CSV table of C-alpha atoms in Angstrom, one decimal:
chain,number,residue,atom,x,y,z
A,1,UNK,CA,0.0,-0.1,0.0
A,2,UNK,CA,3.0,2.3,0.6
A,3,UNK,CA,4.9,1.6,-2.7
A,4,UNK,CA,6.6,4.2,-4.7
A,5,UNK,CA,5.3,5.4,-8.0
A,6,UNK,CA,7.1,6.9,-10.9
A,7,UNK,CA,6.4,8.2,-14.4
A,8,UNK,CA,3.7,10.6,-13.8
A,9,UNK,CA,2.8,13.2,-16.5
A,10,UNK,CA,5.1,16.1,-16.9
A,11,UNK,CA,2.4,18.5,-16.0
A,12,UNK,CA,-1.3,17.8,-15.2
A,13,UNK,CA,-3.2,15.2,-13.4
A,14,UNK,CA,-3.0,11.4,-13.0
A,15,UNK,CA,-5.5,9.2,-11.2
A,16,UNK,CA,-4.4,6.2,-9.3
A,17,UNK,CA,-6.6,3.3,-8.3
A,18,UNK,CA,-6.3,1.3,-5.1
A,19,UNK,CA,-8.3,-2.0,-5.2
A,20,UNK,CA,-8.8,-4.3,-2.4
A,21,UNK,CA,-10.2,-7.7,-3.2
A,22,UNK,CA,-11.5,-10.3,-0.7
A,23,UNK,CA,-12.9,-13.4,-2.4
A,24,UNK,CA,-15.4,-12.4,-4.7
A,25,UNK,CA,-15.8,-8.9,-3.2
A,26,UNK,CA,-13.6,-5.9,-4.1
A,27,UNK,CA,-13.6,-2.2,-3.3
A,28,UNK,CA,-11.8,0.7,-5.1
A,29,UNK,CA,-10.7,4.0,-4.0
A,30,UNK,CA,-9.0,6.7,-6.1
A,31,UNK,CA,-6.2,9.2,-5.5
A,32,UNK,CA,-5.7,12.2,-7.9
A,33,UNK,CA,-1.9,13.2,-8.2
A,34,UNK,CA,-1.1,16.7,-9.6
A,35,UNK,CA,2.2,17.3,-11.2
A,36,UNK,CA,3.4,20.9,-11.1
A,37,UNK,CA,5.7,22.5,-13.5
A,38,UNK,CA,9.2,23.2,-12.4
A,39,UNK,CA,10.4,26.7,-13.1
A,40,UNK,CA,14.1,27.1,-12.9
A,41,UNK,CA,15.0,30.2,-10.8
A,42,UNK,CA,17.6,32.6,-12.2
A,43,UNK,CA,18.6,35.3,-9.7
A,44,UNK,CA,20.4,37.4,-12.3
A,45,UNK,CA,24.0,38.3,-12.9
A,46,UNK,CA,26.4,39.2,-10.1
A,47,UNK,CA,26.5,43.0,-9.4
A,48,UNK,CA,29.3,45.3,-8.4
A,49,UNK,CA,29.2,49.1,-7.6
A,50,UNK,CA,29.8,51.8,-5.1
A,51,UNK,CA,26.2,52.8,-4.9
A,52,UNK,CA,24.2,51.3,-2.1
A,53,UNK,CA,21.2,50.7,-4.3
A,54,UNK,CA,20.9,47.6,-6.4
A,55,UNK,CA,18.2,46.5,-8.7
A,56,UNK,CA,17.7,42.6,-8.6
A,57,UNK,CA,16.4,40.9,-11.7
A,58,UNK,CA,15.0,37.5,-10.8
A,59,UNK,CA,13.5,35.2,-13.6
A,60,UNK,CA,11.2,33.9,-14.7
A,61,UNK,CA,8.5,36.4,-14.1
A,62,UNK,CA,5.2,34.5,-14.5
A,63,UNK,CA,1.9,34.9,-12.7
A,64,UNK,CA,1.0,32.1,-10.1
A,65,UNK,CA,4.7,31.7,-9.1
A,66,UNK,CA,5.8,32.4,-5.4
A,67,UNK,CA,9.1,34.3,-4.9
A,68,UNK,CA,11.2,34.6,-1.9
A,69,UNK,CA,14.5,36.4,-1.5
A,70,UNK,CA,16.8,35.5,1.2
A,71,UNK,CA,20.4,36.1,2.2
A,72,UNK,CA,23.1,33.6,3.1
A,73,UNK,CA,25.0,34.6,6.3
A,74,UNK,CA,24.8,38.1,7.9
A,75,UNK,CA,24.7,41.5,6.4
A,76,UNK,CA,23.2,44.9,6.4
A,77,UNK,CA,21.3,45.1,3.1
A,78,UNK,CA,17.5,44.9,3.0
A,79,UNK,CA,14.9,44.1,0.4
A,80,UNK,CA,12.2,46.6,-0.7
A,81,UNK,CA,9.9,43.5,-0.8
A,82,UNK,CA,11.4,40.0,-0.7
A,83,UNK,CA,8.5,38.4,-2.2
A,84,UNK,CA,8.8,40.2,-5.6
A,85,UNK,CA,11.2,38.8,-8.5
A,86,UNK,CA,12.8,42.0,-8.9
A,87,UNK,CA,13.0,44.1,-5.6
A,88,UNK,CA,15.5,46.8,-4.8
A,89,UNK,CA,18.3,45.6,-2.6
A,90,UNK,CA,19.9,48.7,-0.5
A,91,UNK,CA,21.9,49.3,2.5
A,92,UNK,CA,24.9,47.1,2.0
A,93,UNK,CA,28.0,48.1,3.8
A,94,UNK,CA,30.8,49.6,1.6
A,95,UNK,CA,33.6,47.1,1.1
A,96,UNK,CA,31.4,44.0,1.6
A,97,UNK,CA,29.8,41.3,-0.5
A,98,UNK,CA,26.4,39.6,0.4
A,99,UNK,CA,25.2,36.4,-1.4
A,100,UNK,CA,21.5,36.5,-2.0
A,101,UNK,CA,19.2,33.6,-2.7
A,102,UNK,CA,16.1,33.6,-5.0
A,103,UNK,CA,13.7,30.7,-4.4
A,104,UNK,CA,10.7,30.2,-6.9
A,105,UNK,CA,7.9,27.9,-5.7
A,106,UNK,CA,5.2,26.5,-8.0
A,107,UNK,CA,2.9,24.0,-6.1
A,108,UNK,CA,5.1,21.3,-5.0
A,109,UNK,CA,8.1,22.2,-7.0
A,110,UNK,CA,10.7,24.7,-6.0
A,111,UNK,CA,14.1,26.1,-7.5
A,112,UNK,CA,16.8,28.3,-6.0
A,113,UNK,CA,19.7,30.3,-7.5
A,114,UNK,CA,22.2,32.6,-5.9
A,115,UNK,CA,23.6,36.1,-6.9
A,116,UNK,CA,26.6,37.9,-5.4
A,117,UNK,CA,26.0,41.7,-4.6
A,118,UNK,CA,29.3,43.6,-4.1
A,119,UNK,CA,29.5,47.2,-2.8
A,120,UNK,CA,32.9,48.7,-3.3
A,121,UNK,CA,34.4,51.6,-1.2
A,122,UNK,CA,34.3,54.5,-3.6
A,123,UNK,CA,37.3,56.4,-4.7
A,124,UNK,CA,38.5,59.6,-2.9
A,125,UNK,CA,36.4,62.7,-4.1
A,126,UNK,CA,38.3,64.2,-7.0
A,127,UNK,CA,39.4,67.7,-7.1
A,128,UNK,CA,41.3,69.0,-10.3
A,129,UNK,CA,42.5,72.1,-8.8
A,130,UNK,CA,41.9,75.7,-9.5
A,131,UNK,CA,41.6,77.1,-13.0
A,132,UNK,CA,44.8,78.7,-14.4
A,133,UNK,CA,46.2,80.9,-17.1
A,134,UNK,CA,49.4,80.4,-19.0
A,135,UNK,CA,51.4,81.9,-21.8
A,136,UNK,CA,51.1,80.2,-25.2
A,137,UNK,CA,53.7,77.6,-25.6
A,138,UNK,CA,54.4,77.3,-21.9
A,139,UNK,CA,54.1,74.0,-20.0
A,140,UNK,CA,52.1,73.8,-16.7
A,141,UNK,CA,52.4,72.0,-13.5
A,142,UNK,CA,48.9,70.7,-12.5
A,143,UNK,CA,47.4,70.7,-9.0
A,144,UNK,CA,44.9,68.2,-8.6
A,145,UNK,CA,44.4,66.5,-5.1
A,146,UNK,CA,45.8,62.9,-4.7
A,147,UNK,CA,43.5,60.1,-4.2
A,148,UNK,CA,43.9,57.8,-1.1
A,149,UNK,CA,41.4,55.2,-2.6
A,150,UNK,CA,41.3,54.5,-6.3
A,151,UNK,CA,43.4,55.6,-9.3
A,152,UNK,CA,43.5,59.1,-10.9
A,153,UNK,CA,44.0,59.8,-14.6
A,154,UNK,CA,44.3,63.0,-16.7
A,155,UNK,CA,42.6,63.4,-19.9
A,156,UNK,CA,42.1,66.5,-22.0
A,157,UNK,CA,39.7,68.1,-24.5
A,158,UNK,CA,42.5,69.0,-26.7
A,159,UNK,CA,44.1,65.8,-28.3
A,160,UNK,CA,47.4,67.8,-28.7
A,161,UNK,CA,48.0,68.0,-24.9
A,162,UNK,CA,50.3,65.5,-23.3
A,163,UNK,CA,50.8,64.6,-19.8
A,164,UNK,CA,54.2,63.5,-18.3
A,165,UNK,CA,52.4,61.0,-16.2
A,166,UNK,CA,48.7,60.7,-16.7
A,167,UNK,CA,48.2,59.0,-13.2
A,168,UNK,CA,50.1,61.8,-11.3
A,169,UNK,CA,47.9,64.5,-9.9
A,170,UNK,CA,50.6,67.1,-10.0
A,171,UNK,CA,52.1,66.0,-13.4
A,172,UNK,CA,53.4,68.4,-16.0
A,173,UNK,CA,51.2,69.0,-19.2
A,174,UNK,CA,52.4,70.5,-22.3
A,175,UNK,CA,50.9,71.1,-26.0
A,176,UNK,CA,48.1,73.6,-25.1
A,177,UNK,CA,46.2,75.5,-27.7
A,178,UNK,CA,48.0,78.6,-29.1
A,179,UNK,CA,45.3,80.8,-27.6
A,180,UNK,CA,41.9,80.1,-26.0
A,181,UNK,CA,40.8,77.7,-23.4
A,182,UNK,CA,41.6,74.0,-22.8
A,183,UNK,CA,39.7,71.8,-20.5
A,184,UNK,CA,41.5,69.1,-18.4
A,185,UNK,CA,39.7,66.3,-16.7
A,186,UNK,CA,41.0,64.6,-13.6
A,187,UNK,CA,39.2,61.3,-13.1
A,188,UNK,CA,39.2,59.0,-10.1
A,189,UNK,CA,37.9,55.3,-10.4
A,190,UNK,CA,38.6,52.0,-8.8
A,191,UNK,CA,41.2,49.7,-10.5
A,192,UNK,CA,38.4,47.9,-12.4
A,193,UNK,CA,37.4,51.2,-13.8
A,194,UNK,CA,34.3,51.4,-11.9
A,195,UNK,CA,32.6,54.2,-9.7
A,196,UNK,CA,34.5,57.1,-11.8
A,197,UNK,CA,34.1,60.5,-10.8
A,198,UNK,CA,35.5,63.5,-12.8
A,199,UNK,CA,36.4,67.1,-12.0
A,200,UNK,CA,37.4,69.6,-14.5
A,201,UNK,CA,40.1,72.5,-14.7
A,202,UNK,CA,39.9,75.1,-17.2
A,203,UNK,CA,43.4,76.4,-18.8
A,204,UNK,CA,43.3,79.8,-20.3
A,205,UNK,CA,46.1,80.3,-23.0
A,206,UNK,CA,47.2,83.8,-23.4
A,207,UNK,CA,48.6,84.8,-26.7
A,208,UNK,CA,52.3,85.8,-26.7
A,209,UNK,CA,52.7,89.4,-28.0
A,210,UNK,CA,56.4,90.0,-29.0
A,211,UNK,CA,57.5,93.3,-28.0
A,212,UNK,CA,59.5,95.6,-30.6
A,213,UNK,CA,61.4,98.3,-29.1
């Protein structure tokens, strides 16, 4: 009476009959077995940013399914609604990673998947220094603030400008316009290029007027 049965329909209903016979007499009872479809959970791609707010992207999204987000271990992040497939996850501490679990249930079937959420420590706020004026043809020692977290890099609006060391906040730049204004950009980011922040400095180039006595 307590045997194991296999081979049920992939989805739908099966009817099982239990028959008891004593001599010429028999009695039959039925049991209906419902087979639910298995939906494979997909918690989305791992995410990494300096922001404290992350949009989760659980799949599949389908009416009738039950969703439940949870966390493995401890952490400070919270879900806007852990029963939605795509809630917002926020409040994670900078410099930490939290592993989240999405469980999807459909009747008797359930499936789970994990995703890692990493909040990096943001780079030091950037300061490219004060605007400056130079005479045409002159070089210029820049005055950006150094970064204690992250990597800084100089770029310019004028493709002719060159930097002795693009990662040095006080490097020397040459090749400015003959006259007018050039814009330099001091960008701080993490080693992986994420969490970039940029400040600008304007360099006014004055035209050299040759004296004739």
